[in-house]
GROMACS .gro file of C-alpha atoms in nm:
model
  396
    1MET     CA    1   7.245  11.921  16.031
    2GLU     CA    2   7.079  12.054  15.704
    3PRO     CA    3   6.704  11.975  15.687
    4SER     CA    4   6.585  11.732  15.426
    5PRO     CA    5   6.469  11.916  15.087
    6THR     CA    6   6.080  11.950  15.064
    7VAL     CA    7   5.866  11.851  14.740
    8ALA     CA    8   5.916  12.224  14.661
    9ASP     CA    9   6.259  12.219  14.685
   10VAL     CA   10   6.307  11.922  14.467
   11TYR     CA   11   6.060  12.074  14.206
   12CYS     CA   12   6.286  12.380  14.192
   13ARG     CA   13   6.601  12.185  14.136
   14TYR     CA   14   6.422  12.003  13.854
   15MET     CA   15   6.306  12.366  13.671
   16TRP     CA   16   6.675  12.468  13.715
   17LEU     CA   17   6.802  12.147  13.568
   18ARG     CA   18   6.562  12.167  13.275
   19ARG     CA   19   6.680  12.512  13.206
   20LEU     CA   20   7.020  12.449  13.181
   21THR     CA   21   7.034  12.121  13.018
   22ILE     CA   22   6.805  12.162  12.722
   23PRO     CA   23   7.071  12.477  12.605
   24ALA     CA   24   7.361  12.231  12.697
   25VAL     CA   25   7.223  11.949  12.506
   26LEU     CA   26   7.164  12.166  12.187
   27LEU     CA   27   7.533  12.268  12.188
   28ALA     CA   28   7.667  11.910  12.239
   29ILE     CA   29   7.461  11.760  11.935
   30PRO     CA   30   7.667  11.902  11.650
   31LEU     CA   31   8.006  11.798  11.836
   32ILE     CA   32   7.872  11.456  11.882
   33ALA     CA   33   7.719  11.402  11.558
   34ALA     CA   34   8.013  11.509  11.366
   35ASP     CA   35   8.206  11.231  11.481
   36PRO     CA   36   8.112  10.935  11.250
   37ALA     CA   37   8.371  10.922  10.956
   38SER     CA   38   8.072  10.890  10.716
   39ALA     CA   39   7.902  11.222  10.832
   40ALA     CA   40   8.238  11.408  10.791
   41GLY     CA   41   8.354  11.295  10.429
   42PRO     CA   42   8.606  11.000  10.333
   43CYS     CA   43   8.875  11.118  10.567
   44GLY     CA   44   8.671  11.145  10.874
   45TYR     CA   45   8.737  11.529  10.906
   46GLN     CA   46   8.486  11.763  11.018
   47ALA     CA   47   8.602  12.033  10.792
   48PRO     CA   48   8.885  12.077  10.515
   49PRO     CA   49   9.221  12.184  10.628
   50SER     CA   50   9.321  12.538  10.617
   51PRO     CA   51   9.467  12.663  10.284
   52GLY     CA   52   9.856  12.701  10.279
   53PRO     CA   53  10.018  13.020  10.176
   54VAL     CA   54  10.095  13.099   9.816
   55VAL     CA   55  10.442  13.092   9.666
   56SER     CA   56  10.464  13.368   9.417
   57ALA     CA   57  10.849  13.407   9.413
   58SER     CA   58  11.098  13.203   9.166
   59THR     CA   59  11.191  12.888   9.315
   60TRP     CA   60  11.536  12.694   9.296
   61GLU     CA   61  11.397  12.391   9.141
   62GLN     CA   62  11.212  12.621   8.880
   63ARG     CA   63  11.528  12.771   8.752
   64TRP     CA   64  11.752  12.453   8.799
   65LEU     CA   65  11.499  12.255   8.557
   66ASP     CA   66  11.421  12.565   8.322
   67LEU     CA   67  11.097  12.430   8.249
   68SER     CA   68  10.998  12.709   8.035
   69ARG     CA   69  11.242  12.596   7.752
   70ALA     CA   70  11.126  12.240   7.760
   71HIS     CA   71  10.766  12.364   7.764
   72ALA     CA   72  10.808  12.542   7.419
   73PHE     CA   73  10.857  12.179   7.289
   74SER     CA   74  10.592  11.953   7.494
   75THR     CA   75  10.371  11.999   7.786
   76GLY     CA   76  10.317  11.612   7.859
   77ALA     CA   77   9.942  11.550   7.753
   78VAL     CA   78   9.956  11.187   7.862
   79ARG     CA   79   9.812  11.005   8.167
   80VAL     CA   80  10.025  10.960   8.449
   81ALA     CA   81   9.932  10.759   8.748
   82ILE     CA   82  10.042  10.854   9.104
   83VAL     CA   83  10.075  10.538   9.337
   84GLY     CA   84  10.051  10.713   9.669
   85THR     CA   85   9.794  10.858   9.900
   86GLY     CA   86   9.536  10.996   9.647
   87VAL     CA   87   9.507  11.330   9.509
   88ASP     CA   88   9.301  11.627   9.621
   89ALA     CA   89   9.103  11.698   9.328
   90SER     CA   90   8.977  12.043   9.477
   91HIS     CA   91   9.321  12.199   9.476
   92PRO     CA   92   9.299  12.499   9.200
   93GLN     CA   93   9.605  12.380   9.044
   94LEU     CA   94   9.509  12.032   9.013
   95GLY     CA   95   9.118  12.008   8.969
   96THR     CA   96   9.118  11.999   8.576
   97ALA     CA   97   9.424  11.742   8.572
   98VAL     CA   98   9.282  11.469   8.808
   99ALA     CA   99   9.103  11.183   8.636
  100ASN     CA  100   8.900  10.917   8.830
  101GLY     CA  101   9.123  10.681   8.966
  102TRP     CA  102   9.128  10.394   9.193
  103ASP     CA  103   9.109  10.318   9.594
  104VAL     CA  104   9.321  10.012   9.654
  105THR     CA  105   9.231  10.066  10.020
  106ALA     CA  106   8.856  10.027   9.956
  107ASN     CA  107   8.887   9.832   9.601
  108LYS     CA  108   8.667  10.069   9.424
  109PRO     CA  109   8.677  10.370   9.152
  110GLY     CA  110   8.782  10.724   9.317
  111ALA     CA  111   9.092  10.845   9.497
  112ARG     CA  112   9.018  11.192   9.405
  113PHE     CA  113   9.082  11.272   9.783
  114ASP     CA  114   9.370  11.279  10.001
  115CYS     CA  115   9.367  11.240  10.343
  116ASN     CA  116   9.747  11.280  10.428
  117GLY     CA  117   9.844  11.545  10.166
  118HIS     CA  118  10.166  11.386  10.023
  119GLY     CA  119   9.993  11.262   9.725
  120THR     CA  120   9.864  11.570   9.646
  121ALA     CA  121  10.221  11.744   9.673
  122ILE     CA  122  10.377  11.499   9.449
  123ALA     CA  123  10.102  11.503   9.197
  124SER     CA  124  10.152  11.885   9.176
  125ILE     CA  125  10.522  11.841   9.106
  126VAL     CA  126  10.448  11.623   8.796
  127ALA     CA  127  10.134  11.827   8.659
  128ALA     CA  128  10.023  12.161   8.834
  129ARG     CA  129   9.834  12.357   8.610
  130PRO     CA  130   9.942  12.739   8.584
  131ARG     CA  131   9.788  12.988   8.798
  132GLY     CA  132   9.816  13.369   8.861
  133GLY     CA  133   9.999  13.463   9.135
  134SER     CA  134  10.188  13.115   9.191
  135SER     CA  135  10.517  13.019   9.114
  136LEU     CA  136  10.419  12.666   9.110
  137VAL     CA  137  10.411  12.472   8.762
  138GLY     CA  138  10.431  12.123   8.689
  139VAL     CA  139  10.700  11.956   8.501
  140ALA     CA  140  10.419  11.836   8.265
  141PRO     CA  141  10.127  12.079   8.323
  142ALA     CA  142   9.913  11.919   8.039
  143ALA     CA  143   9.922  11.559   8.206
  144THR     CA  144   9.644  11.364   8.316
  145LEU     CA  145   9.662  11.281   8.662
  146VAL     CA  146   9.545  10.911   8.763
  147PRO     CA  147   9.517  10.885   9.127
  148ILE     CA  148   9.589  10.529   9.257
  149ARG     CA  149   9.536  10.531   9.660
  150VAL     CA  150   9.728  10.262   9.838
  151THR     CA  151   9.742  10.417  10.192
  152ASP     CA  152   9.710  10.713  10.391
  153ALA     CA  153  10.050  10.735  10.548
  154PRO     CA  154  10.338  10.920  10.364
  155PRO     CA  155  10.681  10.724  10.255
  156SER     CA  156  10.825  10.827  10.587
  157SER     CA  157  10.576  10.699  10.808
  158ASP     CA  158  10.651  10.421  11.061
  159ARG     CA  159  10.346  10.241  10.901
  160PRO     CA  160  10.509  10.134  10.561
  161VAL     CA  161  10.264  10.036  10.266
  162THR     CA  162  10.246   9.664  10.194
  163ALA     CA  163  10.399   9.504   9.867
  164ALA     CA  164  10.056   9.359   9.789
  165ARG     CA  165   9.902   9.700   9.783
  166LEU     CA  166  10.185   9.860   9.574
  167ALA     CA  167  10.133   9.581   9.343
  168ALA     CA  168   9.750   9.629   9.311
  169GLY     CA  169   9.813   9.989   9.258
  170ILE     CA  170  10.053   9.947   8.983
  171ARG     CA  171   9.803   9.703   8.791
  172GLN     CA  172   9.512   9.932   8.858
  173ALA     CA  173   9.745  10.229   8.683
  174VAL     CA  174   9.794  10.009   8.376
  175ALA     CA  175   9.444   9.915   8.373
  176LEU     CA  176   9.346  10.278   8.358
  177LYS     CA  177   9.590  10.343   8.063
  178ALA     CA  178   9.866  10.541   8.233
  179ARG     CA  179  10.185  10.585   8.008
  180VAL     CA  180  10.390  10.677   8.305
  181VAL     CA  181  10.343  10.512   8.646
  182LEU     CA  182  10.503  10.710   8.948
  183VAL     CA  183  10.561  10.493   9.264
  184ALA     CA  184  10.655  10.733   9.549
  185TYR     CA  185  10.743  10.427   9.817
  186ALA     CA  186  11.036  10.198   9.829
  187LEU     CA  187  11.041   9.860   9.997
  188SER     CA  188  11.369   9.727  10.150
  189SER     CA  189  11.280   9.360  10.044
  190ASP     CA  190  11.181   9.184   9.722
  191ASP     CA  191  10.833   9.066   9.649
  192ALA     CA  192  10.702   8.830   9.390
  193GLY     CA  193  10.380   8.984   9.359
  194LEU     CA  194  10.515   9.348   9.313
  195ARG     CA  195  10.808   9.206   9.078
  196ALA     CA  196  10.512   9.074   8.867
  197ALA     CA  197  10.306   9.370   8.865
  198VAL     CA  198  10.611   9.569   8.742
  199ALA     CA  199  10.715   9.305   8.480
  200ASP     CA  200  10.361   9.322   8.361
  201ALA     CA  201  10.357   9.699   8.309
  202VAL     CA  202  10.688   9.669   8.132
  203ARG     CA  203  10.554   9.417   7.899
  204LYS     CA  204  10.268   9.676   7.822
  205ASP     CA  205  10.487   9.967   7.761
  206VAL     CA  206  10.429  10.140   8.054
  207LEU     CA  207  10.727  10.346   8.198
  208VAL     CA  208  10.760  10.302   8.563
  209VAL     CA  209  10.956  10.540   8.782
  210ALA     CA  210  11.020  10.488   9.130
  211ALA     CA  211  11.183  10.679   9.426
  212VAL     CA  212  11.494  10.450   9.569
  213GLY     CA  213  11.398  10.568   9.912
  214ASP     CA  214  11.534  10.778  10.181
  215ASN     CA  215  11.759  10.651  10.460
  216LEU     CA  216  11.743  10.291  10.343
  217PRO     CA  217  12.059  10.077  10.373
  218GLY     CA  218  12.032   9.828  10.066
  219LEU     CA  219  11.847   9.754   9.757
  220THR     CA  220  11.490   9.910   9.727
  221PHE     CA  221  11.190   9.788   9.548
  222PRO     CA  222  11.049   9.857   9.294
  223ALA     CA  223  11.323  10.081   9.186
  224ALA     CA  224  11.575   9.797   9.151
  225TYR     CA  225  11.345   9.609   8.926
  226GLU     CA  226  11.445   9.567   8.535
  227GLY     CA  227  11.274   9.818   8.333
  228VAL     CA  228  11.217  10.053   8.646
  229LEU     CA  229  11.387  10.401   8.638
  230GLY     CA  230  11.509  10.440   8.981
  231VAL     CA  231  11.539  10.804   9.119
  232GLY     CA  232  11.755  10.968   9.388
  233GLY     CA  233  11.744  11.304   9.511
  234ILE     CA  234  11.981  11.621   9.523
  235GLY     CA  235  11.973  11.938   9.703
  236THR     CA  236  11.988  12.286   9.640
  237GLY     CA  237  12.367  12.278   9.573
  238GLY     CA  238  12.358  11.976   9.337
  239LEU     CA  239  12.496  11.766   9.590
  240LEU     CA  240  12.326  11.442   9.678
  241LEU     CA  241  12.051  11.457   9.936
  242SER     CA  242  12.166  11.321  10.244
  243SER     CA  243  11.895  11.067  10.297
  244SER     CA  244  11.888  10.950   9.944
  245ALA     CA  245  11.961  10.580   9.940
  246LEU     CA  246  12.300  10.502   9.814
  247LYS     CA  247  12.303  10.117   9.764
  248SER     CA  248  11.999  10.055   9.534
  249LYS     CA  249  11.974  10.108   9.164
  250VAL     CA  250  11.959  10.497   9.103
  251ASP     CA  251  11.931  10.569   8.728
  252LEU     CA  252  11.888  10.951   8.784
  253VAL     CA  253  11.869  11.184   9.022
  254ALA     CA  254  11.659  11.538   9.066
  255PRO     CA  255  11.597  11.811   9.255
  256ALA     CA  256  11.455  11.680   9.603
  257GLU     CA  257  11.498  11.948   9.873
  258ASN     CA  258  11.259  12.214   9.979
  259VAL     CA  259  11.039  12.171   9.665
  260VAL     CA  260  10.730  12.375   9.621
  261ALA     CA  261  10.450  12.196   9.595
  262ALA     CA  262  10.086  12.208   9.642
  263ALA     CA  263   9.902  12.182   9.995
  264ARG     CA  264   9.574  12.018  10.044
  265ARG     CA  265   9.264  12.238   9.944
  266SER     CA  266   9.482  12.510   9.791
  267GLY     CA  267   9.819  12.717   9.873
  268HIS     CA  268  10.162  12.530   9.874
  269LEU     CA  269  10.394  12.396  10.090
  270THR     CA  270  10.764  12.259  10.057
  271LEU     CA  271  10.858  11.903  10.048
  272SER     CA  272  11.190  11.693  10.045
  273GLY     CA  273  11.280  11.332   9.967
  274THR     CA  274  11.340  11.100   9.689
  275PRO     CA  275  10.946  11.086   9.611
  276VAL     CA  276  10.995  11.464   9.506
  277ALA     CA  277  11.278  11.359   9.274
  278ALA     CA  278  11.095  11.074   9.135
  279ALA     CA  279  10.783  11.301   9.050
  280VAL     CA  280  11.030  11.534   8.867
  281VAL     CA  281  11.131  11.243   8.651
  282ALA     CA  282  10.788  11.117   8.601
  283GLY     CA  283  10.693  11.473   8.455
  284ALA     CA  284  11.001  11.458   8.236
  285ALA     CA  285  10.905  11.119   8.100
  286ALA     CA  286  10.539  11.246   8.036
  287LEU     CA  287  10.694  11.534   7.843
  288LEU     CA  288  10.893  11.313   7.595
  289ARG     CA  289  10.622  11.056   7.563
  290ALA     CA  290  10.404  11.324   7.451
  291TYR     CA  291  10.652  11.457   7.202
  292ARG     CA  292  10.781  11.121   7.092
  293PRO     CA  293  10.436  10.914   7.062
  294ASN     CA  294  10.577  10.628   6.884
  295TRP     CA  295  10.866  10.561   7.109
  296THR     CA  296  10.867  10.273   7.346
  297ALA     CA  297  10.870  10.308   7.731
  298ALA     CA  298  11.235  10.169   7.693
  299GLN     CA  299  11.322  10.425   7.445
  300VAL     CA  300  11.193  10.700   7.664
  301ALA     CA  301  11.416  10.579   7.952
  302GLN     CA  302  11.707  10.548   7.752
  303ARG     CA  303  11.692  10.920   7.600
  304LEU     CA  304  11.623  11.054   7.958
  305THR     CA  305  11.948  10.872   8.104
  306ALA     CA  306  12.156  10.970   7.798
  307THR     CA  307  12.086  11.325   7.799
  308ALA     CA  308  12.118  11.368   8.189
  309ASP     CA  309  12.359  11.627   8.342
  310GLY     CA  310  12.647  11.380   8.440
  311GLY     CA  311  12.695  11.323   8.823
  312PHE     CA  312  13.043  11.441   8.981
  313GLY     CA  313  13.327  11.248   8.841
  314GLY     CA  314  13.129  11.194   8.507
  315GLY     CA  315  12.964  10.858   8.383
  316HIS     CA  316  12.745  10.642   8.568
  317SER     CA  317  12.773  10.620   8.976
  318ASP     CA  318  12.607  10.436   9.247
  319ALA     CA  319  12.482  10.771   9.400
  320TYR     CA  320  12.396  10.967   9.125
  321GLY     CA  321  12.308  10.710   8.845
  322PHE     CA  322  12.358  10.866   8.492
  323GLY     CA  323  12.308  11.227   8.627
  324THR     CA  324  12.047  11.493   8.684
  325VAL     CA  325  11.752  11.472   8.468
  326ASN     CA  326  11.732  11.733   8.208
  327PRO     CA  327  11.389  11.786   8.056
  328TYR     CA  328  11.513  11.990   7.784
  329ARG     CA  329  11.791  11.789   7.669
  330ALA     CA  330  11.587  11.500   7.642
  331LEU     CA  331  11.329  11.669   7.394
  332THR     CA  332  11.611  11.827   7.195
  333GLU     CA  333  11.904  11.649   7.236
  334GLU     CA  334  11.972  11.650   6.827
  335ALA     CA  335  11.994  12.017   6.849
  336ALA     CA  336  12.130  12.087   7.192
  337ALA     CA  337  12.495  12.114   7.247
  338ALA     CA  338  12.679  11.816   7.397
  339GLY     CA  339  12.712  11.832   7.768
  340ALA     CA  340  12.451  12.172   7.776
  341SER     CA  341  12.338  12.237   8.120
  342PRO     CA  342  12.046  12.424   8.263
  343TYR     CA  343  12.061  12.782   8.293
  344TRP     CA  344  12.067  12.805   8.676
  345THR     CA  345  12.199  13.025   8.937
  346PRO     CA  346  12.186  12.946   9.323
  347ALA     CA  347  11.890  13.077   9.481
  348PRO     CA  348  11.911  13.382   9.700
  349ALA     CA  349  11.944  13.356  10.053
  350ALA     CA  350  11.640  13.566  10.109
  351LEU     CA  351  11.418  13.348   9.920
  352GLY     CA  352  11.148  13.178  10.167
  353HIS     CA  353  10.968  12.860  10.121
  354ALA     CA  354  10.610  12.783  10.255
  355PRO     CA  355  10.608  12.604  10.583
  356PRO     CA  356  10.477  12.246  10.587
  357GLN     CA  357  10.119  12.223  10.638
  358PRO     CA  358  10.027  12.027  10.951
  359GLU     CA  359   9.771  11.772  10.974
  360TRP     CA  360   9.576  11.619  11.282
  361PRO     CA  361   9.507  11.247  11.264
  362GLU     CA  362   9.164  11.146  11.221
  363THR     CA  363   9.175  10.997  11.602
  364TRP     CA  364   9.243  11.359  11.761
  365ARG     CA  365   8.992  11.528  11.534
  366ARG     CA  366   8.730  11.265  11.661
  367SER     CA  367   8.866  11.292  12.024
  368ILE     CA  368   8.825  11.659  12.038
  369ALA     CA  369   8.472  11.635  11.901
  370TRP     CA  370   8.377  11.385  12.203
  371ALA     CA  371   8.585  11.599  12.414
  372GLY     CA  372   8.353  11.882  12.329
  373GLY     CA  373   8.053  11.728  12.397
  374VAL     CA  374   8.151  11.572  12.724
  375GLY     CA  375   8.292  11.921  12.841
  376VAL     CA  376   7.954  12.071  12.791
  377VAL     CA  377   7.810  11.821  13.015
  378VAL     CA  378   8.085  11.855  13.274
  379VAL     CA  379   7.995  12.258  13.282
  380VAL     CA  380   7.623  12.175  13.333
  381VAL     CA  381   7.701  11.963  13.613
  382ALA     CA  382   7.912  12.216  13.779
  383MET     CA  383   7.667  12.475  13.744
  384LEU     CA  384   7.382  12.274  13.909
  385SER     CA  385   7.633  12.167  14.201
  386ALA     CA  386   7.668  12.562  14.253
  387ALA     CA  387   7.294  12.652  14.203
  388ALA     CA  388   7.126  12.403  14.412
  389PRO     CA  389   7.262  12.554  14.752
  390VAL     CA  390   7.147  12.920  14.625
  391VAL     CA  391   6.797  12.788  14.546
  392ARG     CA  392   6.771  12.658  14.887
  393ARG     CA  393   6.892  12.962  15.076
  394ARG     CA  394   6.648  13.174  14.861
  395ARG     CA  395   6.325  12.972  14.977
  396PRO     CA  396   6.139  13.139  15.253
   0.00000   0.00000   0.00000
């Protein structure tokens, strides 16, 4: 039987504990202190995400839209509201474009940050500024972006945004003098408040552009409301994107598959879905509103649909609407030959795309921080348990 420890043994163990615990606590403090969201920025992250890779090769959507020809007539210097997850104003291709918007989730000005990244990507398709070494250029590279943050969840999330927040976002966009409002979300049911907000925007001569949604079975809103341009998506071969809603009100389609867009902080990613197509159409609307400042929103919408490249079978169809938006024709229809199509050739098979940038949910980041602190404590206890017998054996 092992003898009871003496006073000297207890004192020796105390000194070992003191020597080991103080450094461990100092190591744990930064991890634990970094947990509260208030100390880590608006998204609760300890650090901004890693930059994405930069895409410099020509992309299929740029060739399809042939934006350089359109930009010779207009670069879209009007205000475009992005109703989504906010816009990361720190991105080098967006910083000068992003005005102070409104955060519906907090009911205060702001939204120049993006906890998810979807809003940033969509905004860049509308108005990314040219930058050396980057192939990404927005459809309307002189537009001012007005971020309207209604959620942290992307449209494909299982946490859909509420109709009330969308309605509030559209009203704030109108109050902030946007000439074009892009809504990246599609709801599967009508809502009186959302309908009223859209009707108010239409009365005030604001053009609302909305995605018809992905993998939704029936009418979607606000795309189906009167005065709204509902947008579906096409893939790299010009065929309808398999996810693009078929039974909603489609007025136009636009490129929506593996489209290069801005990642949070810097660099690029690729994005697919009808919100991407809606961003292209919103950019085209900005080009036309800047080029024809005296035209009403209804006139702009009519010109965009009248100059679209017809869908398969010609005329209007439920799937393709009036066809694929053509910014150049919309700006120059009087001079353009009837039925002209953009100069486009299929992208070579070797053309790569930037990979999507993963994001860790806030709860994971907090858990990792706390786990780090707890892990240090566990290591200390283990070291003490191992050291105590050694101390006793070394006593004379």
